[in-house]
Tab-separated table of C-alpha atoms in Angstrom:
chain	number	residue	atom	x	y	z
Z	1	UNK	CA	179.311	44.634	209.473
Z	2	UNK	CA	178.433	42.428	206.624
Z	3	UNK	CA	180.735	39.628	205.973
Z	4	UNK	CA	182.709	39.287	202.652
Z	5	UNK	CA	181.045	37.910	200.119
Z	6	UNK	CA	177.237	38.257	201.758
Z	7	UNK	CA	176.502	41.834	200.202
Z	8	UNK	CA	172.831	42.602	199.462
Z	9	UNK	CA	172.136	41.657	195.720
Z	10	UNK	CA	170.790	44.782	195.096
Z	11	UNK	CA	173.936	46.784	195.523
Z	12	UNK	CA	175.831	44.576	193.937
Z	13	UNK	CA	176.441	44.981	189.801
Z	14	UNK	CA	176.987	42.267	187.780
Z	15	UNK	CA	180.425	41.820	185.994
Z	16	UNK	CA	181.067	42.701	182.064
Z	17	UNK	CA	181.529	39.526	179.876
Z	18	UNK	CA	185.026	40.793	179.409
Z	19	UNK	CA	185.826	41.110	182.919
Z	20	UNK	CA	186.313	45.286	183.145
Z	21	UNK	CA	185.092	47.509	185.499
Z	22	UNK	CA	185.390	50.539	183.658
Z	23	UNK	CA	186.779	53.423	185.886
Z	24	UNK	CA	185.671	51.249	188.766
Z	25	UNK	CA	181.947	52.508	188.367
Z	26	UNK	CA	181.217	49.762	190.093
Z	27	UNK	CA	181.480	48.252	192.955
Z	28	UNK	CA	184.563	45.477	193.580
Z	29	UNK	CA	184.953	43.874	196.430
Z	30	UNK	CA	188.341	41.863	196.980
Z	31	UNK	CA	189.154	39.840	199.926
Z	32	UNK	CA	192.411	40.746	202.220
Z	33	UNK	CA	192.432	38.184	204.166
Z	34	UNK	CA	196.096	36.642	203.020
Z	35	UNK	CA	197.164	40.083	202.161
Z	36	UNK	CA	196.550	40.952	205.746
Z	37	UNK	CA	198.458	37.622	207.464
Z	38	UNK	CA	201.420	38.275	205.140
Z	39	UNK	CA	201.696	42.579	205.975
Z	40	UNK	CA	200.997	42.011	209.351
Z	41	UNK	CA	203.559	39.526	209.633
Z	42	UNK	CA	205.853	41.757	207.978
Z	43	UNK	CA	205.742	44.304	210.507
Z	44	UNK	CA	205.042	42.699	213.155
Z	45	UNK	CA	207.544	39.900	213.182
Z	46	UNK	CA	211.073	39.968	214.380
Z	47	UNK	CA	211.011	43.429	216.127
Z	48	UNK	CA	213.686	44.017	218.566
Z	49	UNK	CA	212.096	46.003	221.593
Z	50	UNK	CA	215.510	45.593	223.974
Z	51	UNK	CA	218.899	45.378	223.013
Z	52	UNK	CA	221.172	44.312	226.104
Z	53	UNK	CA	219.395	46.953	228.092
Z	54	UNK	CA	220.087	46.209	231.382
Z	55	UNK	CA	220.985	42.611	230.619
Z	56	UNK	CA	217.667	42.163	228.570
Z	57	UNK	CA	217.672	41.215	225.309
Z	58	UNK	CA	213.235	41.230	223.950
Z	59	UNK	CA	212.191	40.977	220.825
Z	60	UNK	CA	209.017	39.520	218.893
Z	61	UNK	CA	208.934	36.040	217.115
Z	62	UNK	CA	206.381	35.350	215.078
Z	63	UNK	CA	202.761	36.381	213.949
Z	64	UNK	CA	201.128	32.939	215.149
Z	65	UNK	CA	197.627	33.281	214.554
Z	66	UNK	CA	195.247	36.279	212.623
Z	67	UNK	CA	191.584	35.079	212.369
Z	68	UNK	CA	188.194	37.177	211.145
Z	69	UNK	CA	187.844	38.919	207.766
Z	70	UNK	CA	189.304	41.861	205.875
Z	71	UNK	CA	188.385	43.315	202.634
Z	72	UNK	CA	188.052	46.490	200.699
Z	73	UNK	CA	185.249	47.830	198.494
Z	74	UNK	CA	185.989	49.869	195.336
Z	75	UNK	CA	183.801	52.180	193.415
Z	76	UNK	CA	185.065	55.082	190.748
Z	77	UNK	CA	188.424	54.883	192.672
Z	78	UNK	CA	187.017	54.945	195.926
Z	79	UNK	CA	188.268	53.188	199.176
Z	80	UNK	CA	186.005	51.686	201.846
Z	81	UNK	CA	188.118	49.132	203.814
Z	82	UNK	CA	186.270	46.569	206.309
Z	83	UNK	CA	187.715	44.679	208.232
Z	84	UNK	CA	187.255	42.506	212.073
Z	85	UNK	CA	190.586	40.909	212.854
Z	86	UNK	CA	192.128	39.505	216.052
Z	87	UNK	CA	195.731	38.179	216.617
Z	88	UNK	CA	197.996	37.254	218.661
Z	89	UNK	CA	202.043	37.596	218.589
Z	90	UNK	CA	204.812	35.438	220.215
Z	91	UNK	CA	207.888	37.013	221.876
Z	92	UNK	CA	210.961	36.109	223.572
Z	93	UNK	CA	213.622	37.439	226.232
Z	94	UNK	CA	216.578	36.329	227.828
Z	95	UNK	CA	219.117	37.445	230.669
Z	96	UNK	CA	222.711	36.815	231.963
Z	97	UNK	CA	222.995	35.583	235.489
Z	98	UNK	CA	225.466	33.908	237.381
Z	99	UNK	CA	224.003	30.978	236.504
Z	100	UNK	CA	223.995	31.557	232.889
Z	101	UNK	CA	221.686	32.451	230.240
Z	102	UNK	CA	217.628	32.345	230.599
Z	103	UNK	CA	215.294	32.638	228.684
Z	104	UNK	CA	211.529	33.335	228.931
Z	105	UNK	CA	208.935	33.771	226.272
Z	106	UNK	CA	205.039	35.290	225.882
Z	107	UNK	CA	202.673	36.543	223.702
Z	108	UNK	CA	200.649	39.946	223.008
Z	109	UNK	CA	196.864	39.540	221.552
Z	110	UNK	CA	195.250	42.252	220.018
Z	111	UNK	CA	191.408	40.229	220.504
Z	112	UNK	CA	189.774	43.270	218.257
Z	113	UNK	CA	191.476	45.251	215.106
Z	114	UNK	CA	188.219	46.615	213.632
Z	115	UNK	CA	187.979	49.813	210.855
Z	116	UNK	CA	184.915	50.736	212.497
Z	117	UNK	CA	187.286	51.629	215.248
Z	118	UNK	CA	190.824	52.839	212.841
Z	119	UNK	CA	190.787	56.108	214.613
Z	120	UNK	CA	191.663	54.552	217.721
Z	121	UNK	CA	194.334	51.934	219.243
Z	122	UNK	CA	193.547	48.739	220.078
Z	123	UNK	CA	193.380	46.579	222.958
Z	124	UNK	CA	196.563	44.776	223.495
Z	125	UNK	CA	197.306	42.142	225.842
Z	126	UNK	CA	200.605	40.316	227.102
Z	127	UNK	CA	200.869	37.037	228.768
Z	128	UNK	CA	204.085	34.757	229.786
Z	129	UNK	CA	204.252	31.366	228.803
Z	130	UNK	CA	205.477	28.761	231.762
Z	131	UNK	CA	206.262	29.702	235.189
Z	132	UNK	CA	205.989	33.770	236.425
Z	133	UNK	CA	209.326	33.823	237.376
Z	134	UNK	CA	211.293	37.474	238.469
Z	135	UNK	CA	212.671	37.227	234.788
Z	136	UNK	CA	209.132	36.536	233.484
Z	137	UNK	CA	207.278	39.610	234.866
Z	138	UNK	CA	210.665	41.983	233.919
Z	139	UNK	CA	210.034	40.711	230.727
Z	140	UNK	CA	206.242	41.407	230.614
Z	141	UNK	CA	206.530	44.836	232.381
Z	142	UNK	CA	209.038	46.065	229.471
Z	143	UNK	CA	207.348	44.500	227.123
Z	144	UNK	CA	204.308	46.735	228.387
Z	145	UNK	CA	206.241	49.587	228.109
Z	146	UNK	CA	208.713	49.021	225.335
Z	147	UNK	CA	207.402	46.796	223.281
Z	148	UNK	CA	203.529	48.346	222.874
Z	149	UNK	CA	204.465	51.428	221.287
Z	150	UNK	CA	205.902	49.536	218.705
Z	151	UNK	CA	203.196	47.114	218.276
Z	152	UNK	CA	200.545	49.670	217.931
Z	153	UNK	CA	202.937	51.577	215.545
Z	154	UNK	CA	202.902	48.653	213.526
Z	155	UNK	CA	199.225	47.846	213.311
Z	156	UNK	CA	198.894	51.898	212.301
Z	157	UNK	CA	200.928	51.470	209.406
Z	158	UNK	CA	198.830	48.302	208.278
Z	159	UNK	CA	195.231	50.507	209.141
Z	160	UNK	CA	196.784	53.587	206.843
Z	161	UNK	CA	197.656	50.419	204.144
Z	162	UNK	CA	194.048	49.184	204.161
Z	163	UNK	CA	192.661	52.397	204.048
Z	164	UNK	CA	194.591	53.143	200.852
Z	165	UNK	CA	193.215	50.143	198.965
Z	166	UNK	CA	195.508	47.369	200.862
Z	167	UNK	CA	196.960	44.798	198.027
Z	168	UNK	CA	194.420	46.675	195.615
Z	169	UNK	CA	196.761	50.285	196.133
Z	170	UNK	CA	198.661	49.253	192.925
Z	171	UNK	CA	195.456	48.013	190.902
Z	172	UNK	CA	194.177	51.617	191.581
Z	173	UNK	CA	197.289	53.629	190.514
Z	174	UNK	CA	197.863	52.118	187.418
Z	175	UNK	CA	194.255	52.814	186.483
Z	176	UNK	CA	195.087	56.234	186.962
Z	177	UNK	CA	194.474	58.436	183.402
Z	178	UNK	CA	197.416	60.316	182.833
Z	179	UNK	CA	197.295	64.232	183.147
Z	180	UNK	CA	199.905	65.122	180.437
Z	181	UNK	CA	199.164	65.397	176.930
Z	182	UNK	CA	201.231	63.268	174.776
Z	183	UNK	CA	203.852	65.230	172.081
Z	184	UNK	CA	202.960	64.708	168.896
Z	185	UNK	CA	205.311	63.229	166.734
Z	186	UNK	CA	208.887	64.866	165.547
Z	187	UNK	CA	208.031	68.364	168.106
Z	188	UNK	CA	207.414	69.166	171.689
Z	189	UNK	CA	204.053	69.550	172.883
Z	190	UNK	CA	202.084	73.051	172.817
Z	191	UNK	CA	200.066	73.625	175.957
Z	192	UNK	CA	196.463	75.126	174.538
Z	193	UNK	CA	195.864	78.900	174.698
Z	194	UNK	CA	194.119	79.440	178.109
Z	195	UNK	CA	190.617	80.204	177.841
Z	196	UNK	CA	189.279	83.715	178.793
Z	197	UNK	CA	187.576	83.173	181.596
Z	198	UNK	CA	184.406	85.267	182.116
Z	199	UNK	CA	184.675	87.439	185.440
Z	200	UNK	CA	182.014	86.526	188.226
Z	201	UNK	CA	180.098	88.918	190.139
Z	202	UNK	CA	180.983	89.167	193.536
Z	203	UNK	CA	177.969	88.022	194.746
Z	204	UNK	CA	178.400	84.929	192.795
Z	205	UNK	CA	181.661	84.417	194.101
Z	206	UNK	CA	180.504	85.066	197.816
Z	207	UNK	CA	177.892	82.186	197.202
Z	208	UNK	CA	179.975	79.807	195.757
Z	209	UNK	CA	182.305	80.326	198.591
Z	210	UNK	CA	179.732	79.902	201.361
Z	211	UNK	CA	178.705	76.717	199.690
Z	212	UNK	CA	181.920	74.707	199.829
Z	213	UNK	CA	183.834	72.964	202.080
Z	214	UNK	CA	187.492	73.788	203.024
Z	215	UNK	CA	190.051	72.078	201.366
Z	216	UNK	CA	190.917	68.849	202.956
Z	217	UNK	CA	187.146	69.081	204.868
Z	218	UNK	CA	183.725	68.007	204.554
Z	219	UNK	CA	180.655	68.142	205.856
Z	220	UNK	CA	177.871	65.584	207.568
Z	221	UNK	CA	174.436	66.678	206.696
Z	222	UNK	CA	171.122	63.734	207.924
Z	223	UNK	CA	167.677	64.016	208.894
Z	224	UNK	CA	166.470	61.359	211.704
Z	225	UNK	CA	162.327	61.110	213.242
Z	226	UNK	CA	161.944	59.949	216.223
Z	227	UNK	CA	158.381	59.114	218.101
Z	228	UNK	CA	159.103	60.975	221.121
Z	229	UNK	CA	159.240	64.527	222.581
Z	230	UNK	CA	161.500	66.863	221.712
Z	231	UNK	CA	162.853	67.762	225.364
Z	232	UNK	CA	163.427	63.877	226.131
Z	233	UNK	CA	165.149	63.602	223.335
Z	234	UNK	CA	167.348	66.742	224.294
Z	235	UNK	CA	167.728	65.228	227.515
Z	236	UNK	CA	168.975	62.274	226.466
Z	237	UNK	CA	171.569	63.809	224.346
Z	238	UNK	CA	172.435	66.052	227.687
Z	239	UNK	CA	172.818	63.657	230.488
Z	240	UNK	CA	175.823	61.463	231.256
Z	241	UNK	CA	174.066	58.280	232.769
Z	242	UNK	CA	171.777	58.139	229.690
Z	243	UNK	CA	174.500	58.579	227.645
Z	244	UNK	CA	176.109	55.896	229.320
Z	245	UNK	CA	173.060	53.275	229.165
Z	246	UNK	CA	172.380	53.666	225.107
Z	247	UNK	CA	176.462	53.896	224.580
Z	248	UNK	CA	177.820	51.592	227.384
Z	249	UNK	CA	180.449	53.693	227.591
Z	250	UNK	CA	181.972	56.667	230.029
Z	251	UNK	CA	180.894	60.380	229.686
Z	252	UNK	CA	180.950	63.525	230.909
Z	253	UNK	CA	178.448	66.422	229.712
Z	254	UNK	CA	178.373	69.840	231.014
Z	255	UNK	CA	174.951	71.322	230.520
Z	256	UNK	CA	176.309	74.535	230.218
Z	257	UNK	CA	177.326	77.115	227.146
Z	258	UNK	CA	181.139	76.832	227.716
Z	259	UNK	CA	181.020	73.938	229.125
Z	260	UNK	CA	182.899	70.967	228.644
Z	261	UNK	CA	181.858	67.253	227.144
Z	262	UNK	CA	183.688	64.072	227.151
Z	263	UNK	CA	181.857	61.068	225.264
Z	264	UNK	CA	182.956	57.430	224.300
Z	265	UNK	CA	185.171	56.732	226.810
Z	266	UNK	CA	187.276	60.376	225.922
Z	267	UNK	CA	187.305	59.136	222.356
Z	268	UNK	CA	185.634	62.521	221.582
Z	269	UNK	CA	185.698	65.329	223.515
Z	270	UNK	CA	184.250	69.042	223.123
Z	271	UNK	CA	182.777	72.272	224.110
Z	272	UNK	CA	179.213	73.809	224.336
Z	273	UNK	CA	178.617	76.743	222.067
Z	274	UNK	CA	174.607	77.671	222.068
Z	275	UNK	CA	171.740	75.252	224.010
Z	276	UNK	CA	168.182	75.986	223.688
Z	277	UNK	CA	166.766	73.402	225.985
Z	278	UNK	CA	164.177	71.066	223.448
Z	279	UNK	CA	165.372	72.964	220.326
Z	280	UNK	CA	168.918	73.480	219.924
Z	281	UNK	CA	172.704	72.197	220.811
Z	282	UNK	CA	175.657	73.446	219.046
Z	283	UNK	CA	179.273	71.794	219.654
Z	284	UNK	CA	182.788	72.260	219.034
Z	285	UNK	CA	183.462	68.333	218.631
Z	286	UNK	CA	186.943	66.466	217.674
Z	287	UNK	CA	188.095	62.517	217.911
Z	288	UNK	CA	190.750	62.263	219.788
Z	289	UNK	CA	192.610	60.965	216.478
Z	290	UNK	CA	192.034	64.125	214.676
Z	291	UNK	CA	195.127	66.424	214.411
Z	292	UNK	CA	196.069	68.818	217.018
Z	293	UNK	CA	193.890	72.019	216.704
Z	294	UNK	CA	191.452	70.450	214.789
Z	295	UNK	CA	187.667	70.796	215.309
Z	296	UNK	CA	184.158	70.185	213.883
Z	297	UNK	CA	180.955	72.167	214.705
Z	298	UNK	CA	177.827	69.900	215.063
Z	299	UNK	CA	174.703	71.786	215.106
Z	300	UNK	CA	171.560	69.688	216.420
Z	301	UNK	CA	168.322	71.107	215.384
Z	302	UNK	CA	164.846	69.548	216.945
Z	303	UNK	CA	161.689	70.164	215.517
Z	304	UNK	CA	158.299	68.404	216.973
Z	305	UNK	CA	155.746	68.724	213.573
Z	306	UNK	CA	153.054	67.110	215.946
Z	307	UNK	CA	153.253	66.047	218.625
Z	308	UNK	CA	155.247	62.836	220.235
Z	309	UNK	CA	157.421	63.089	216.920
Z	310	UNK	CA	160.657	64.520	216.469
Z	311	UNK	CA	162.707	65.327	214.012
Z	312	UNK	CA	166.416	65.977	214.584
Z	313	UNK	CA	168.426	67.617	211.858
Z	314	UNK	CA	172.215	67.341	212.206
Z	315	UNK	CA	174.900	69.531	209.892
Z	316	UNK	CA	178.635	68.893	211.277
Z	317	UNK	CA	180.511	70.962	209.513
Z	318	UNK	CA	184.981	70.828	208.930
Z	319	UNK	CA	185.135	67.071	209.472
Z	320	UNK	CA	188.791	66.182	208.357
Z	321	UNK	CA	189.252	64.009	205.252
Z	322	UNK	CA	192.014	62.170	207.271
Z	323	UNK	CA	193.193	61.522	210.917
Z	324	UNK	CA	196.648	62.084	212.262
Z	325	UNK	CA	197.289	58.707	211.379
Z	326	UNK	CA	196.922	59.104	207.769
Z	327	UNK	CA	193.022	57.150	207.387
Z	328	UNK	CA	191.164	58.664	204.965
Z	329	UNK	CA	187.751	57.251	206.269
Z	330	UNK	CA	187.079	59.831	208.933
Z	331	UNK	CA	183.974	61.020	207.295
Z	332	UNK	CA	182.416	57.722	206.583
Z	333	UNK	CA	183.233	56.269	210.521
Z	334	UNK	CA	182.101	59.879	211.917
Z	335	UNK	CA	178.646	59.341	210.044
Z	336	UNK	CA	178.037	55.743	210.721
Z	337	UNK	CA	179.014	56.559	213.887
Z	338	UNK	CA	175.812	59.367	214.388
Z	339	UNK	CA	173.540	56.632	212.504
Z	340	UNK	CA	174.544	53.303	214.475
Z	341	UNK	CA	176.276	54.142	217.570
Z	342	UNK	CA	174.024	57.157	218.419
Z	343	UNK	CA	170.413	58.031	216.563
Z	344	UNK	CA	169.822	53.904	216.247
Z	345	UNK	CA	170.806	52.948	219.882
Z	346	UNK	CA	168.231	55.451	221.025
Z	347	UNK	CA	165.234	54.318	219.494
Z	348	UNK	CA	166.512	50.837	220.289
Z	349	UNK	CA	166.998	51.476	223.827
Z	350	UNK	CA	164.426	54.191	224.699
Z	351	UNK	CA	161.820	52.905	222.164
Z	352	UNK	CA	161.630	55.656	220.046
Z	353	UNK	CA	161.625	53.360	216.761
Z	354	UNK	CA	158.665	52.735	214.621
């Protein structure tokens, strides 16, 4: 991911003399960095996770570090958020014994908050400060247990913020034209007489309908040549321990039509609808993040115009605009995802590049 500030000058168009980005046409680019400290503080800081339960009192401090960047990129009204963050978050607990009152305090890191990965929880680790006393794991182990949850809920709500616009949400709304007409003056406003609209054929219609996406879905559509055969290429895409070598990551592929796949770790998971060994694969295939019920079809298609080059055509079709979570950059993760995490770490580590 390209750090803020170091985009390629090519993409990048230069600012009116007056200082407007009309409709945000262009691209703008603002940093979060500060935004980010001060929201994840917010939520982060002072939350009670026990209340006297069983003589425990927990609950987190302070937000004492956040390093790495965040920013979000703007264009026509757009969101793309970015974003590589790590943090880490004091807490504190105390008891009643016979001996009085003790106290014990920690802290829980999250080393890697990325939007590359905001369809998925992250990493978080507690540690006790001082001695690991009986009071000192108790306090870790609910912590684990009670205090997590909350954590993660936390850093959800800032991930749905970001992808939203973060501090530039309220920039974006007020840019927003108005839908209503105004009244003109000394009366009320007079909608316009509808227009007659000219009846379609129903072929038309049945066209037009084939052609678009569901509401609230879209669709991943990319061409990518590789110098290799077909079949190894297939194979590749079939077999668990290759999987895991290029992915460094768990999975499980069945290699049969009803079968059952697991990929990244579980992140996505699926079921085999057609394989033609060297020509075809066709998946039911959801993140984990997605909402219940919800699933994609990805349809591979290989084709070898000469030979020791292949050309794989993928169409994944009723990709959700949003996760469960709220993140409306579902489509733009799942396709970076098949460029950079998949078609590029195969040529990379099978040498099927140029």
């Amino acid at each position: 991911m390209a750090k803020y500030g170091e985009g390629d000058a090519r993409w990048i168009v230069q600012e009116r003399a007056d200082g407007t980005n009309v409709h945000n046409w262009h691209w703008a680019e603002r940093d979060c960095l500060e935004w980010s400290r001060a929201r994840l503080s917010s939520l982060l800081a002072g939350l009670p996770v026990l209340t006297g339960e069983g003589g425990l009192t927990l609950r987190t401090t302070t937000l004492d570090k956040l390093d790495g960047e965040a920013y979000v990129n703007i264009r026509k009204g757009k969101v793309i958020p970015g974003y590589e963050l790590s943090l880490t978050l004091s807490w504190e607990a105390e008891a009643t014994t016979e001996s009085g009152v003790v106290k014990v305090s920690g802290a829980a890191e999250v080393p890697y908050l990325a939007d590359e990965n905001a369809d998925e929880d992250p990493d978080l680790r507690v540690t006790v400060r001082g001695e690991d006393g009986p009071l000192a794991r108790r306090a870790k182990d609910a912590f684990f247990t009670k205090g997590k949850p909350l954590v993660l809920e936390k850093i959800r709500e800032y991930v749905a913020a970001m992808a939203k616009g973060g501090p530039a949400k309220d920039e974006l709304d007020s840019k927003k034209t108005p839908t209503k007409a105004a009244a003109p003056a000394g009366g009320t406003a007079t909608a316009p007489a509808p227009a007659t609209k000219k009846e379609e054929a129903p072929a038309v219609k049945e066209k037009k309908a084939k052609g678009k996406d569901k509401e609230g879905f879209k669709t991943i559509e990319m061409t990518e040549k590789f110098y290799c055969r077909a079949k190894d290429l297939y194979e590749i895409l079939m077999d668990d321990n290759r999987w895991k070598g290029f992915t460094q990551s768990n999975a499980r592929i069945s290699r049969e039509v009803g079968g059952q796949f697991s990929l990244f770790d579980g992140s996505i998971s699926g079921v085999n609808e057609e394989l033609q060994e060297g020509k075809l694969i066709v998946q039911k295939w959801r993140f984990g993040s997605w909402p219940d019920g919800v699933h994609s079809t990805v349809r591979l298609v290989f084709d070898e115009p000469e030979s020791g080059v292949t050309v794989i055509s993928l169409k994944q079709t009723d990709v959700p605009e949003e996760d469960r979570y709220g993140n409306s950059t579902v489509v733009e993760n799942t396709e970076r995802g098949w460029r950079e995490l998949i078609f590029q770490r195969i040529r990379g580590v099978f040498g099927f590049g140029i």
